[in-house]
Amino acid sequence: MPSELSRARRAARFLLRRVRMRPRIAVILGSGLGAFAGRLQDRVRIPFDQIPGFPRPTAPGHAGVASFGVLRSGRMRTIPVAVLEGRPHLYEGYSAGEVVLPVRVLAQMGVRTLILSNAAGGLSRRFPAGRLAVVRDHINLQGTNPLRGQREEFGPHFLDMTAAYSPALRRLARAQARHLDIPLGEGVYAGVLGPVYETPAEIAFLRRIGADLVGMSTVQETIAARQMGMEVLAISVVTNLAAGLSKRKLTHEEVLAKAADASEKLGRLLESVIVRIADS
Ligand code: HPA
């Protein structure tokens, strides 16, 4: 078995040969949230199964394509951006190391700012379906960690997680959302293993421990990104009120449908945040 470091380097070398640009900013799009990728110009699309060592997402709603393209900045410069449409999840059976491989590949390619998006359940009426919310902090309830068993190949093992989600990027996202008139909440994301949705008792527990949002991704990627010194912004798209908070039964189809409804709004916000990051 090649080490995780050599696997990440190999995939990064492959991608850098295929695309001539050197993006400093990357976006990972969660379930049903692919619309942003359509905003890129001069786009090169590479399916995950062509990238050596890349895990293939198997969940419906996850395209499994890496897109590289440009956005135009306010000053009419071009901003190269990497976009992963789809991600591997622990609930598909992937290890934490496999789940974060794409993030490590992006870091090896020179990406310094990572923007994560996800579909999430809202844990109170402050986070209704359709609302976007910035992740302020997370609670890792996934029972694993991508740094487990490593020998500091990617960075410090005992990693400080005090400001894992960049306060400056959170401020920027809030400012851009105000500017675009997009309501934007902010809250704590509880990362759970899945694939089942929570029981009402579990949701009552998550509320008590201070979570506002619940989902099955993001926390492993944030840990890996922070280990490599990337700045992280995460935005949840609330697709449903969590179990027990409404009478509706949860289905993956409904989660995908709600995510698709909010995808255009998320795309607009992401573009304006990225342009601001590039112009600053
Ligand atoms: N729970 C966990 N993950 C989710 C949910 C939820 O209610 N909605 C979207 N992803």
PDB file of C-alpha atoms and ligand atoms in Angstrom:
ATOM      1  CA  MET A   1       0.000   0.000   0.000  1.00  0.00           C
ATOM      2  CA  PRO A   2       1.454   3.403  -0.937  1.00  0.00           C
ATOM      3  CA  SER A   3       1.454   5.884   1.961  1.00  0.00           C
ATOM      4  CA  GLU A   4      -1.291   8.480   2.110  1.00  0.00           C
ATOM      5  CA  LEU A   5       1.309  11.143   1.316  1.00  0.00           C
ATOM      6  CA  SER A   6       2.588   9.428  -1.814  1.00  0.00           C
ATOM      7  CA  ARG A   7      -0.995   8.755  -2.934  1.00  0.00           C
ATOM      8  CA  ALA A   8      -1.911  12.432  -2.527  1.00  0.00           C
ATOM      9  CA  ARG A   9       1.248  13.577  -4.338  1.00  0.00           C
ATOM     10  CA  ARG A  10       0.637  11.226  -7.236  1.00  0.00           C
ATOM     11  CA  ALA A  11      -2.940  12.465  -7.770  1.00  0.00           C
ATOM     12  CA  ALA A  12      -1.779  16.101  -7.441  1.00  0.00           C
ATOM     13  CA  ARG A  13       0.961  15.567 -10.069  1.00  0.00           C
ATOM     14  CA  PHE A  14      -1.598  13.978 -12.396  1.00  0.00           C
ATOM     15  CA  LEU A  15      -4.016  16.903 -12.025  1.00  0.00           C
ATOM     16  CA  LEU A  16      -1.327  19.567 -12.396  1.00  0.00           C
ATOM     17  CA  ARG A  17      -0.293  17.965 -15.691  1.00  0.00           C
ATOM     18  CA  ARG A  18      -3.893  17.880 -16.936  1.00  0.00           C
ATOM     19  CA  VAL A  19      -4.833  21.457 -15.998  1.00  0.00           C
ATOM     20  CA  ARG A  20      -2.496  24.349 -16.618  1.00  0.00           C
ATOM     21  CA  MET A  21      -3.828  26.525 -13.813  1.00  0.00           C
ATOM     22  CA  ARG A  22      -2.665  26.691 -10.201  1.00  0.00           C
ATOM     23  CA  PRO A  23      -5.779  27.342  -8.105  1.00  0.00           C
ATOM     24  CA  ARG A  24      -5.280  28.779  -4.617  1.00  0.00           C
ATOM     25  CA  ILE A  25      -8.974  28.390  -3.820  1.00  0.00           C
ATOM     26  CA  ALA A  26     -11.023  25.178  -3.931  1.00  0.00           C
ATOM     27  CA  VAL A  27     -14.663  24.352  -3.313  1.00  0.00           C
ATOM     28  CA  ILE A  28     -16.172  20.996  -2.398  1.00  0.00           C
ATOM     29  CA  LEU A  29     -19.856  20.751  -3.288  1.00  0.00           C
ATOM     30  CA  GLY A  30     -22.106  18.544  -1.185  1.00  0.00           C
ATOM     31  CA  SER A  31     -25.202  16.499  -2.003  1.00  0.00           C
ATOM     32  CA  GLY A  32     -27.320  18.121  -4.702  1.00  0.00           C
ATOM     33  CA  LEU A  33     -25.231  21.303  -4.581  1.00  0.00           C
ATOM     34  CA  GLY A  34     -23.457  21.062  -7.939  1.00  0.00           C
ATOM     35  CA  ALA A  35     -24.769  24.314  -9.480  1.00  0.00           C
ATOM     36  CA  PHE A  36     -21.746  26.426  -8.530  1.00  0.00           C
ATOM     37  CA  ALA A  37     -19.506  24.442 -10.889  1.00  0.00           C
ATOM     38  CA  GLY A  38     -21.532  25.815 -13.826  1.00  0.00           C
ATOM     39  CA  ARG A  39     -20.284  29.328 -12.977  1.00  0.00           C
ATOM     40  CA  LEU A  40     -16.720  28.460 -13.931  1.00  0.00           C
ATOM     41  CA  GLN A  41     -15.463  29.557 -17.336  1.00  0.00           C
ATOM     42  CA  ASP A  42     -12.989  27.614 -19.497  1.00  0.00           C
ATOM     43  CA  ARG A  43     -13.849  24.588 -17.462  1.00  0.00           C
ATOM     44  CA  VAL A  44     -11.873  21.331 -17.595  1.00  0.00           C
ATOM     45  CA  ARG A  45     -13.819  18.408 -16.052  1.00  0.00           C
ATOM     46  CA  ILE A  46     -12.048  15.290 -14.839  1.00  0.00           C
ATOM     47  CA  PRO A  47     -14.140  12.415 -13.444  1.00  0.00           C
ATOM     48  CA  PHE A  48     -12.826  11.109 -10.114  1.00  0.00           C
ATOM     49  CA  ASP A  49     -12.381   7.639 -11.593  1.00  0.00           C
ATOM     50  CA  GLN A  50      -9.687   8.982 -13.932  1.00  0.00           C
ATOM     51  CA  ILE A  51      -7.643  10.457 -11.087  1.00  0.00           C
ATOM     52  CA  PRO A  52      -5.148   7.918  -9.726  1.00  0.00           C
ATOM     53  CA  GLY A  53      -5.994   6.759  -6.200  1.00  0.00           C
ATOM     54  CA  PHE A  54      -9.105   8.958  -5.902  1.00  0.00           C
ATOM     55  CA  PRO A  55     -12.060   7.415  -4.054  1.00  0.00           C
ATOM     56  CA  ARG A  56     -15.270   7.350  -6.070  1.00  0.00           C
ATOM     57  CA  PRO A  57     -18.384   8.747  -4.422  1.00  0.00           C
ATOM     58  CA  THR A  58     -21.211   6.262  -4.672  1.00  0.00           C
ATOM     59  CA  ALA A  59     -24.000   8.294  -3.013  1.00  0.00           C
ATOM     60  CA  PRO A  60     -26.792   9.562  -5.285  1.00  0.00           C
ATOM     61  CA  GLY A  61     -26.499  13.327  -5.868  1.00  0.00           C
ATOM     62  CA  HIS A  62     -22.709  13.192  -5.952  1.00  0.00           C
ATOM     63  CA  ALA A  63     -21.315  13.565  -9.449  1.00  0.00           C
ATOM     64  CA  GLY A  64     -17.721  12.669  -8.664  1.00  0.00           C
ATOM     65  CA  VAL A  65     -16.104  15.187 -10.997  1.00  0.00           C
ATOM     66  CA  ALA A  66     -13.196  17.566 -10.432  1.00  0.00           C
ATOM     67  CA  SER A  67     -13.665  20.824 -12.333  1.00  0.00           C
ATOM     68  CA  PHE A  68     -11.004  23.433 -12.916  1.00  0.00           C
ATOM     69  CA  GLY A  69     -11.930  26.813 -14.348  1.00  0.00           C
ATOM     70  CA  VAL A  70     -11.867  30.525 -13.777  1.00  0.00           C
ATOM     71  CA  LEU A  71     -14.098  33.209 -12.301  1.00  0.00           C
ATOM     72  CA  ARG A  72     -13.747  36.899 -13.193  1.00  0.00           C
ATOM     73  CA  SER A  73     -12.785  39.159 -10.345  1.00  0.00           C
ATOM     74  CA  GLY A  74     -14.252  42.618  -9.786  1.00  0.00           C
ATOM     75  CA  ARG A  75     -11.022  43.955 -11.312  1.00  0.00           C
ATOM     76  CA  MET A  76     -11.512  41.706 -14.347  1.00  0.00           C
ATOM     77  CA  ARG A  77      -8.642  39.465 -13.410  1.00  0.00           C
ATOM     78  CA  THR A  78      -9.219  35.736 -13.766  1.00  0.00           C
ATOM     79  CA  ILE A  79      -9.334  33.663 -10.615  1.00  0.00           C
ATOM     80  CA  PRO A  80      -8.469  29.982 -11.044  1.00  0.00           C
ATOM     81  CA  VAL A  81     -10.709  27.766  -8.917  1.00  0.00           C
ATOM     82  CA  ALA A  82     -10.823  24.013  -8.305  1.00  0.00           C
ATOM     83  CA  VAL A  83     -14.257  22.516  -7.658  1.00  0.00           C
ATOM     84  CA  LEU A  84     -14.978  18.987  -6.519  1.00  0.00           C
ATOM     85  CA  GLU A  85     -18.539  18.004  -7.346  1.00  0.00           C
ATOM     86  CA  GLY A  86     -19.137  15.259  -4.857  1.00  0.00           C
ATOM     87  CA  ARG A  87     -17.076  13.766  -2.066  1.00  0.00           C
ATOM     88  CA  PRO A  88     -16.537  10.357  -0.491  1.00  0.00           C
ATOM     89  CA  HIS A  89     -18.279   9.790   2.866  1.00  0.00           C
ATOM     90  CA  LEU A  90     -17.504   7.550   5.830  1.00  0.00           C
ATOM     91  CA  TYR A  91     -20.983   6.029   5.498  1.00  0.00           C
ATOM     92  CA  GLU A  92     -20.048   4.643   2.098  1.00  0.00           C
ATOM     93  CA  GLY A  93     -17.422   2.541   3.856  1.00  0.00           C
ATOM     94  CA  TYR A  94     -14.434   4.756   3.148  1.00  0.00           C
ATOM     95  CA  SER A  95     -11.819   5.273   5.852  1.00  0.00           C
ATOM     96  CA  ALA A  96     -11.133   8.748   7.244  1.00  0.00           C
ATOM     97  CA  GLY A  97      -7.886   8.783   5.214  1.00  0.00           C
ATOM     98  CA  GLU A  98      -9.792   8.083   1.997  1.00  0.00           C
ATOM     99  CA  VAL A  99     -12.451  10.672   2.826  1.00  0.00           C
ATOM    100  CA  VAL A 100      -9.813  13.402   3.142  1.00  0.00           C
ATOM    101  CA  LEU A 101      -7.606  12.314   0.236  1.00  0.00           C
ATOM    102  CA  PRO A 102      -9.181  14.899  -2.108  1.00  0.00           C
ATOM    103  CA  VAL A 103      -8.431  17.660   0.426  1.00  0.00           C
ATOM    104  CA  ARG A 104      -4.821  16.512   0.719  1.00  0.00           C
ATOM    105  CA  VAL A 105      -4.508  16.432  -3.053  1.00  0.00           C
ATOM    106  CA  LEU A 106      -5.805  19.999  -3.283  1.00  0.00           C
ATOM    107  CA  ALA A 107      -3.266  21.092  -0.661  1.00  0.00           C
ATOM    108  CA  GLN A 108      -0.458  19.390  -2.603  1.00  0.00           C
ATOM    109  CA  MET A 109      -1.619  21.308  -5.686  1.00  0.00           C
ATOM    110  CA  GLY A 110      -1.135  24.594  -3.828  1.00  0.00           C
ATOM    111  CA  VAL A 111      -4.688  25.337  -2.658  1.00  0.00           C
ATOM    112  CA  ARG A 112      -4.630  27.568   0.453  1.00  0.00           C
ATOM    113  CA  THR A 113      -8.335  28.305   0.968  1.00  0.00           C
ATOM    114  CA  LEU A 114     -10.868  25.497   1.143  1.00  0.00           C
ATOM    115  CA  ILE A 115     -14.593  26.166   0.949  1.00  0.00           C
ATOM    116  CA  LEU A 116     -16.767  23.233   2.003  1.00  0.00           C
ATOM    117  CA  SER A 117     -20.492  22.948   1.473  1.00  0.00           C
ATOM    118  CA  ASN A 118     -22.894  20.369   2.769  1.00  0.00           C
ATOM    119  CA  ALA A 119     -26.547  19.500   3.136  1.00  0.00           C
ATOM    120  CA  ALA A 120     -27.567  19.518   6.791  1.00  0.00           C
ATOM    121  CA  GLY A 121     -30.509  19.059   9.089  1.00  0.00           C
ATOM    122  CA  GLY A 122     -31.546  22.111  11.123  1.00  0.00           C
ATOM    123  CA  LEU A 123     -31.761  21.616  14.885  1.00  0.00           C
ATOM    124  CA  SER A 124     -34.112  24.506  15.581  1.00  0.00           C
ATOM    125  CA  ARG A 125     -36.594  26.772  13.834  1.00  0.00           C
ATOM    126  CA  ARG A 126     -33.726  29.277  13.453  1.00  0.00           C
ATOM    127  CA  PHE A 127     -32.415  26.889  10.770  1.00  0.00           C
ATOM    128  CA  PRO A 128     -35.415  26.126   8.540  1.00  0.00           C
ATOM    129  CA  ALA A 129     -35.246  24.179   5.277  1.00  0.00           C
ATOM    130  CA  GLY A 130     -33.763  26.280   2.492  1.00  0.00           C
ATOM    131  CA  ARG A 131     -31.615  28.446   4.802  1.00  0.00           C
ATOM    132  CA  LEU A 132     -27.868  28.765   4.263  1.00  0.00           C
ATOM    133  CA  ALA A 133     -25.687  28.802   7.372  1.00  0.00           C
ATOM    134  CA  VAL A 134     -21.976  29.400   7.986  1.00  0.00           C
ATOM    135  CA  VAL A 135     -20.370  26.752  10.161  1.00  0.00           C
ATOM    136  CA  ARG A 136     -18.841  28.480  13.202  1.00  0.00           C
ATOM    137  CA  ASP A 137     -17.458  25.330  14.787  1.00  0.00           C
ATOM    138  CA  HIS A 138     -18.020  21.588  14.732  1.00  0.00           C
ATOM    139  CA  ILE A 139     -18.510  18.595  17.015  1.00  0.00           C
ATOM    140  CA  ASN A 140     -16.944  15.428  15.617  1.00  0.00           C
ATOM    141  CA  LEU A 141     -19.254  12.526  16.470  1.00  0.00           C
ATOM    142  CA  GLN A 142     -18.039  10.344  13.620  1.00  0.00           C
ATOM    143  CA  GLY A 143     -15.903   8.172  15.873  1.00  0.00           C
ATOM    144  CA  THR A 144     -12.781   8.567  13.786  1.00  0.00           C
ATOM    145  CA  ASN A 145     -10.179  11.095  12.789  1.00  0.00           C
ATOM    146  CA  PRO A 146      -8.068  11.424   9.628  1.00  0.00           C
ATOM    147  CA  LEU A 147      -4.930  12.082  11.698  1.00  0.00           C
ATOM    148  CA  ARG A 148      -5.271   8.784  13.523  1.00  0.00           C
ATOM    149  CA  GLY A 149      -2.203   6.592  13.149  1.00  0.00           C
ATOM    150  CA  GLN A 150      -0.228   9.174  11.187  1.00  0.00           C
ATOM    151  CA  ARG A 151       3.361  10.172  11.704  1.00  0.00           C
ATOM    152  CA  GLU A 152       3.094  13.854  10.901  1.00  0.00           C
ATOM    153  CA  GLU A 153       3.406  13.422   7.104  1.00  0.00           C
ATOM    154  CA  PHE A 154       0.988  16.263   6.549  1.00  0.00           C
ATOM    155  CA  GLY A 155       1.532  18.439   9.618  1.00  0.00           C
ATOM    156  CA  PRO A 156       1.155  18.420  13.401  1.00  0.00           C
ATOM    157  CA  HIS A 157      -0.536  15.413  14.963  1.00  0.00           C
ATOM    158  CA  PHE A 158      -1.858  17.185  18.059  1.00  0.00           C
ATOM    159  CA  LEU A 159      -3.600  19.902  16.127  1.00  0.00           C
ATOM    160  CA  ASP A 160      -5.117  23.055  17.622  1.00  0.00           C
ATOM    161  CA  MET A 161      -8.762  23.355  16.533  1.00  0.00           C
ATOM    162  CA  THR A 162      -9.616  26.631  18.297  1.00  0.00           C
ATOM    163  CA  ALA A 163     -10.406  28.633  15.151  1.00  0.00           C
ATOM    164  CA  ALA A 164     -10.829  25.782  12.683  1.00  0.00           C
ATOM    165  CA  TYR A 165     -13.359  27.774  10.654  1.00  0.00           C
ATOM    166  CA  SER A 166     -11.634  31.032   9.726  1.00  0.00           C
ATOM    167  CA  PRO A 167     -13.207  33.989  11.562  1.00  0.00           C
ATOM    168  CA  ALA A 168     -12.149  36.306   8.708  1.00  0.00           C
ATOM    169  CA  LEU A 169     -13.798  34.114   6.058  1.00  0.00           C
ATOM    170  CA  ARG A 170     -16.942  33.806   8.173  1.00  0.00           C
ATOM    171  CA  ARG A 171     -17.125  37.607   8.414  1.00  0.00           C
ATOM    172  CA  LEU A 172     -16.603  37.892   4.683  1.00  0.00           C
ATOM    173  CA  ALA A 173     -19.369  35.349   3.968  1.00  0.00           C
ATOM    174  CA  ARG A 174     -21.785  37.222   6.231  1.00  0.00           C
ATOM    175  CA  ALA A 175     -20.957  40.534   4.550  1.00  0.00           C
ATOM    176  CA  GLN A 176     -21.410  39.103   1.039  1.00  0.00           C
ATOM    177  CA  ALA A 177     -24.688  37.421   2.003  1.00  0.00           C
ATOM    178  CA  ARG A 178     -26.004  40.776   3.306  1.00  0.00           C
ATOM    179  CA  HIS A 179     -24.888  42.436   0.098  1.00  0.00           C
ATOM    180  CA  LEU A 180     -26.715  39.789  -1.986  1.00  0.00           C
ATOM    181  CA  ASP A 181     -29.754  39.813   0.304  1.00  0.00           C
ATOM    182  CA  ILE A 182     -29.363  36.102   1.065  1.00  0.00           C
ATOM    183  CA  PRO A 183     -30.389  35.198   4.640  1.00  0.00           C
ATOM    184  CA  LEU A 184     -27.423  33.461   6.272  1.00  0.00           C
ATOM    185  CA  GLY A 185     -27.414  31.790   9.681  1.00  0.00           C
ATOM    186  CA  GLU A 186     -24.361  30.737  11.643  1.00  0.00           C
ATOM    187  CA  GLY A 187     -24.052  27.726  13.880  1.00  0.00           C
ATOM    188  CA  VAL A 188     -22.274  24.657  15.216  1.00  0.00           C
ATOM    189  CA  TYR A 189     -22.253  21.592  12.926  1.00  0.00           C
ATOM    190  CA  ALA A 190     -22.445  18.146  14.469  1.00  0.00           C
ATOM    191  CA  GLY A 191     -20.792  15.607  12.176  1.00  0.00           C
ATOM    192  CA  VAL A 192     -22.356  12.162  12.481  1.00  0.00           C
ATOM    193  CA  LEU A 193     -21.458   8.907  10.750  1.00  0.00           C
ATOM    194  CA  GLY A 194     -24.767   8.118   9.007  1.00  0.00           C
ATOM    195  CA  PRO A 195     -26.059   6.751   6.729  1.00  0.00           C
ATOM    196  CA  VAL A 196     -29.232   6.616   8.840  1.00  0.00           C
ATOM    197  CA  TYR A 197     -30.846   9.844   9.897  1.00  0.00           C
ATOM    198  CA  GLU A 198     -30.952  10.516  13.616  1.00  0.00           C
ATOM    199  CA  THR A 199     -33.586   9.396  16.068  1.00  0.00           C
ATOM    200  CA  PRO A 200     -35.573  12.140  17.813  1.00  0.00           C
ATOM    201  CA  ALA A 201     -33.672  11.252  21.024  1.00  0.00           C
ATOM    202  CA  GLU A 202     -30.361  11.761  19.251  1.00  0.00           C
ATOM    203  CA  ILE A 203     -31.572  15.133  17.975  1.00  0.00           C
ATOM    204  CA  ALA A 204     -32.555  16.133  21.523  1.00  0.00           C
ATOM    205  CA  PHE A 205     -29.014  15.146  22.603  1.00  0.00           C
ATOM    206  CA  LEU A 206     -27.371  17.152  19.791  1.00  0.00           C
ATOM    207  CA  ARG A 207     -29.385  20.233  20.743  1.00  0.00           C
ATOM    208  CA  ARG A 208     -28.299  19.901  24.357  1.00  0.00           C
ATOM    209  CA  ILE A 209     -24.614  19.652  23.495  1.00  0.00           C
ATOM    210  CA  GLY A 210     -24.799  22.882  21.525  1.00  0.00           C
ATOM    211  CA  ALA A 211     -25.225  21.824  17.910  1.00  0.00           C
ATOM    212  CA  ASP A 212     -27.351  23.824  15.449  1.00  0.00           C
ATOM    213  CA  LEU A 213     -26.829  21.715  12.334  1.00  0.00           C
ATOM    214  CA  VAL A 214     -26.296  18.022  11.725  1.00  0.00           C
ATOM    215  CA  GLY A 215     -24.746  16.272   8.759  1.00  0.00           C
ATOM    216  CA  MET A 216     -22.589  13.395   7.600  1.00  0.00           C
ATOM    217  CA  SER A 217     -19.550  15.141   6.100  1.00  0.00           C
ATOM    218  CA  THR A 218     -17.229  18.139   6.502  1.00  0.00           C
ATOM    219  CA  VAL A 219     -15.564  17.513   9.887  1.00  0.00           C
ATOM    220  CA  GLN A 220     -12.904  15.079   8.621  1.00  0.00           C
ATOM    221  CA  GLU A 221     -12.091  17.379   5.700  1.00  0.00           C
ATOM    222  CA  THR A 222     -11.768  20.399   7.979  1.00  0.00           C
ATOM    223  CA  ILE A 223      -9.379  18.550  10.294  1.00  0.00           C
ATOM    224  CA  ALA A 224      -7.184  17.462   7.380  1.00  0.00           C
ATOM    225  CA  ALA A 225      -7.238  20.932   5.836  1.00  0.00           C
ATOM    226  CA  ARG A 226      -6.273  22.624   9.104  1.00  0.00           C
ATOM    227  CA  GLN A 227      -3.439  20.177   9.626  1.00  0.00           C
ATOM    228  CA  MET A 228      -2.014  21.363   6.313  1.00  0.00           C
ATOM    229  CA  GLY A 229      -2.536  25.013   7.222  1.00  0.00           C
ATOM    230  CA  MET A 230      -5.412  25.757   4.859  1.00  0.00           C
ATOM    231  CA  GLU A 231      -8.030  28.370   5.738  1.00  0.00           C
ATOM    232  CA  VAL A 232     -11.491  26.788   5.877  1.00  0.00           C
ATOM    233  CA  LEU A 233     -14.960  28.193   5.254  1.00  0.00           C
ATOM    234  CA  ALA A 234     -17.924  25.805   5.482  1.00  0.00           C
ATOM    235  CA  ILE A 235     -21.483  26.581   4.459  1.00  0.00           C
ATOM    236  CA  SER A 236     -24.409  24.314   5.242  1.00  0.00           C
ATOM    237  CA  VAL A 237     -27.575  24.254   3.217  1.00  0.00           C
ATOM    238  CA  VAL A 238     -30.377  23.298   5.558  1.00  0.00           C
ATOM    239  CA  THR A 239     -32.471  20.757   3.689  1.00  0.00           C
ATOM    240  CA  ASN A 240     -34.818  19.719   6.501  1.00  0.00           C
ATOM    241  CA  LEU A 241     -35.687  20.196  10.113  1.00  0.00           C
ATOM    242  CA  ALA A 242     -33.995  17.349  11.988  1.00  0.00           C
ATOM    243  CA  ALA A 243     -35.857  14.243  13.153  1.00  0.00           C
ATOM    244  CA  GLY A 244     -38.634  14.818  15.645  1.00  0.00           C
ATOM    245  CA  LEU A 245     -38.813  18.579  14.982  1.00  0.00           C
ATOM    246  CA  SER A 246     -41.367  18.225  12.231  1.00  0.00           C
ATOM    247  CA  LYS A 247     -43.906  15.585  11.292  1.00  0.00           C
ATOM    248  CA  ARG A 248     -42.282  14.905   7.955  1.00  0.00           C
ATOM    249  CA  LYS A 249     -40.410  11.695   7.354  1.00  0.00           C
ATOM    250  CA  LEU A 250     -36.802  12.174   6.173  1.00  0.00           C
ATOM    251  CA  THR A 251     -35.733  10.836   2.808  1.00  0.00           C
ATOM    252  CA  HIS A 252     -32.538  11.265   0.823  1.00  0.00           C
ATOM    253  CA  GLU A 253     -34.687  12.284  -2.172  1.00  0.00           C
ATOM    254  CA  GLU A 254     -36.183  15.176  -0.244  1.00  0.00           C
ATOM    255  CA  VAL A 255     -32.743  16.227   1.010  1.00  0.00           C
ATOM    256  CA  LEU A 256     -31.475  16.259  -2.590  1.00  0.00           C
ATOM    257  CA  ALA A 257     -34.526  18.151  -3.852  1.00  0.00           C
ATOM    258  CA  LYS A 258     -34.175  20.874  -1.193  1.00  0.00           C
ATOM    259  CA  ALA A 259     -30.446  21.118  -1.800  1.00  0.00           C
ATOM    260  CA  ALA A 260     -31.057  21.536  -5.527  1.00  0.00           C
ATOM    261  CA  ASP A 261     -33.544  24.358  -4.775  1.00  0.00           C
ATOM    262  CA  ALA A 262     -30.917  26.223  -2.740  1.00  0.00           C
ATOM    263  CA  SER A 263     -27.996  25.399  -5.013  1.00  0.00           C
ATOM    264  CA  GLU A 264     -28.264  28.523  -7.197  1.00  0.00           C
ATOM    265  CA  LYS A 265     -28.318  30.774  -4.112  1.00  0.00           C
ATOM    266  CA  LEU A 266     -25.278  28.966  -2.702  1.00  0.00           C
ATOM    267  CA  GLY A 267     -23.515  29.380  -6.058  1.00  0.00           C
ATOM    268  CA  ARG A 268     -24.073  33.136  -6.064  1.00  0.00           C
ATOM    269  CA  LEU A 269     -22.783  33.463  -2.509  1.00  0.00           C
ATOM    270  CA  LEU A 270     -19.712  31.325  -3.186  1.00  0.00           C
ATOM    271  CA  GLU A 271     -18.809  33.289  -6.299  1.00  0.00           C
ATOM    272  CA  SER A 272     -19.014  36.611  -4.511  1.00  0.00           C
ATOM    273  CA  VAL A 273     -16.995  35.306  -1.544  1.00  0.00           C
ATOM    274  CA  ILE A 274     -14.279  33.940  -3.853  1.00  0.00           C
ATOM    275  CA  VAL A 275     -14.051  37.166  -5.840  1.00  0.00           C
ATOM    276  CA  ARG A 276     -13.602  39.080  -2.578  1.00  0.00           C
ATOM    277  CA  ILE A 277     -10.939  36.685  -1.342  1.00  0.00           C
ATOM    278  CA  ALA A 278      -9.042  37.020  -4.633  1.00  0.00           C
ATOM    279  CA  ASP A 279      -9.323  40.834  -4.674  1.00  0.00           C
ATOM    280  CA  SER A 280      -8.170  41.245  -1.076  1.00  0.00           C
TER     281      SER A 280
HETATM  282  N1  HPA B   1     -29.260  14.508   9.452  1.00  0.00           N
HETATM  283  C1  HPA B   1     -28.036  14.153   9.015  1.00  0.00           C
HETATM  284  N2  HPA B   1     -27.539  14.515   7.849  1.00  0.00           N
HETATM  285  C2  HPA B   1     -28.317  15.273   7.051  1.00  0.00           C
HETATM  286  C3  HPA B   1     -29.606  15.672   7.431  1.00  0.00           C
HETATM  287  C4  HPA B   1     -30.098  15.269   8.708  1.00  0.00           C
HETATM  288  O1  HPA B   1     -31.236  15.587   9.125  1.00  0.00           O
HETATM  289  N3  HPA B   1     -30.122  16.416   6.415  1.00  0.00           N
HETATM  290  C5  HPA B   1     -29.145  16.470   5.460  1.00  0.00           C
HETATM  291  N4  HPA B   1     -28.073  15.768   5.836  1.00  0.00           N
END
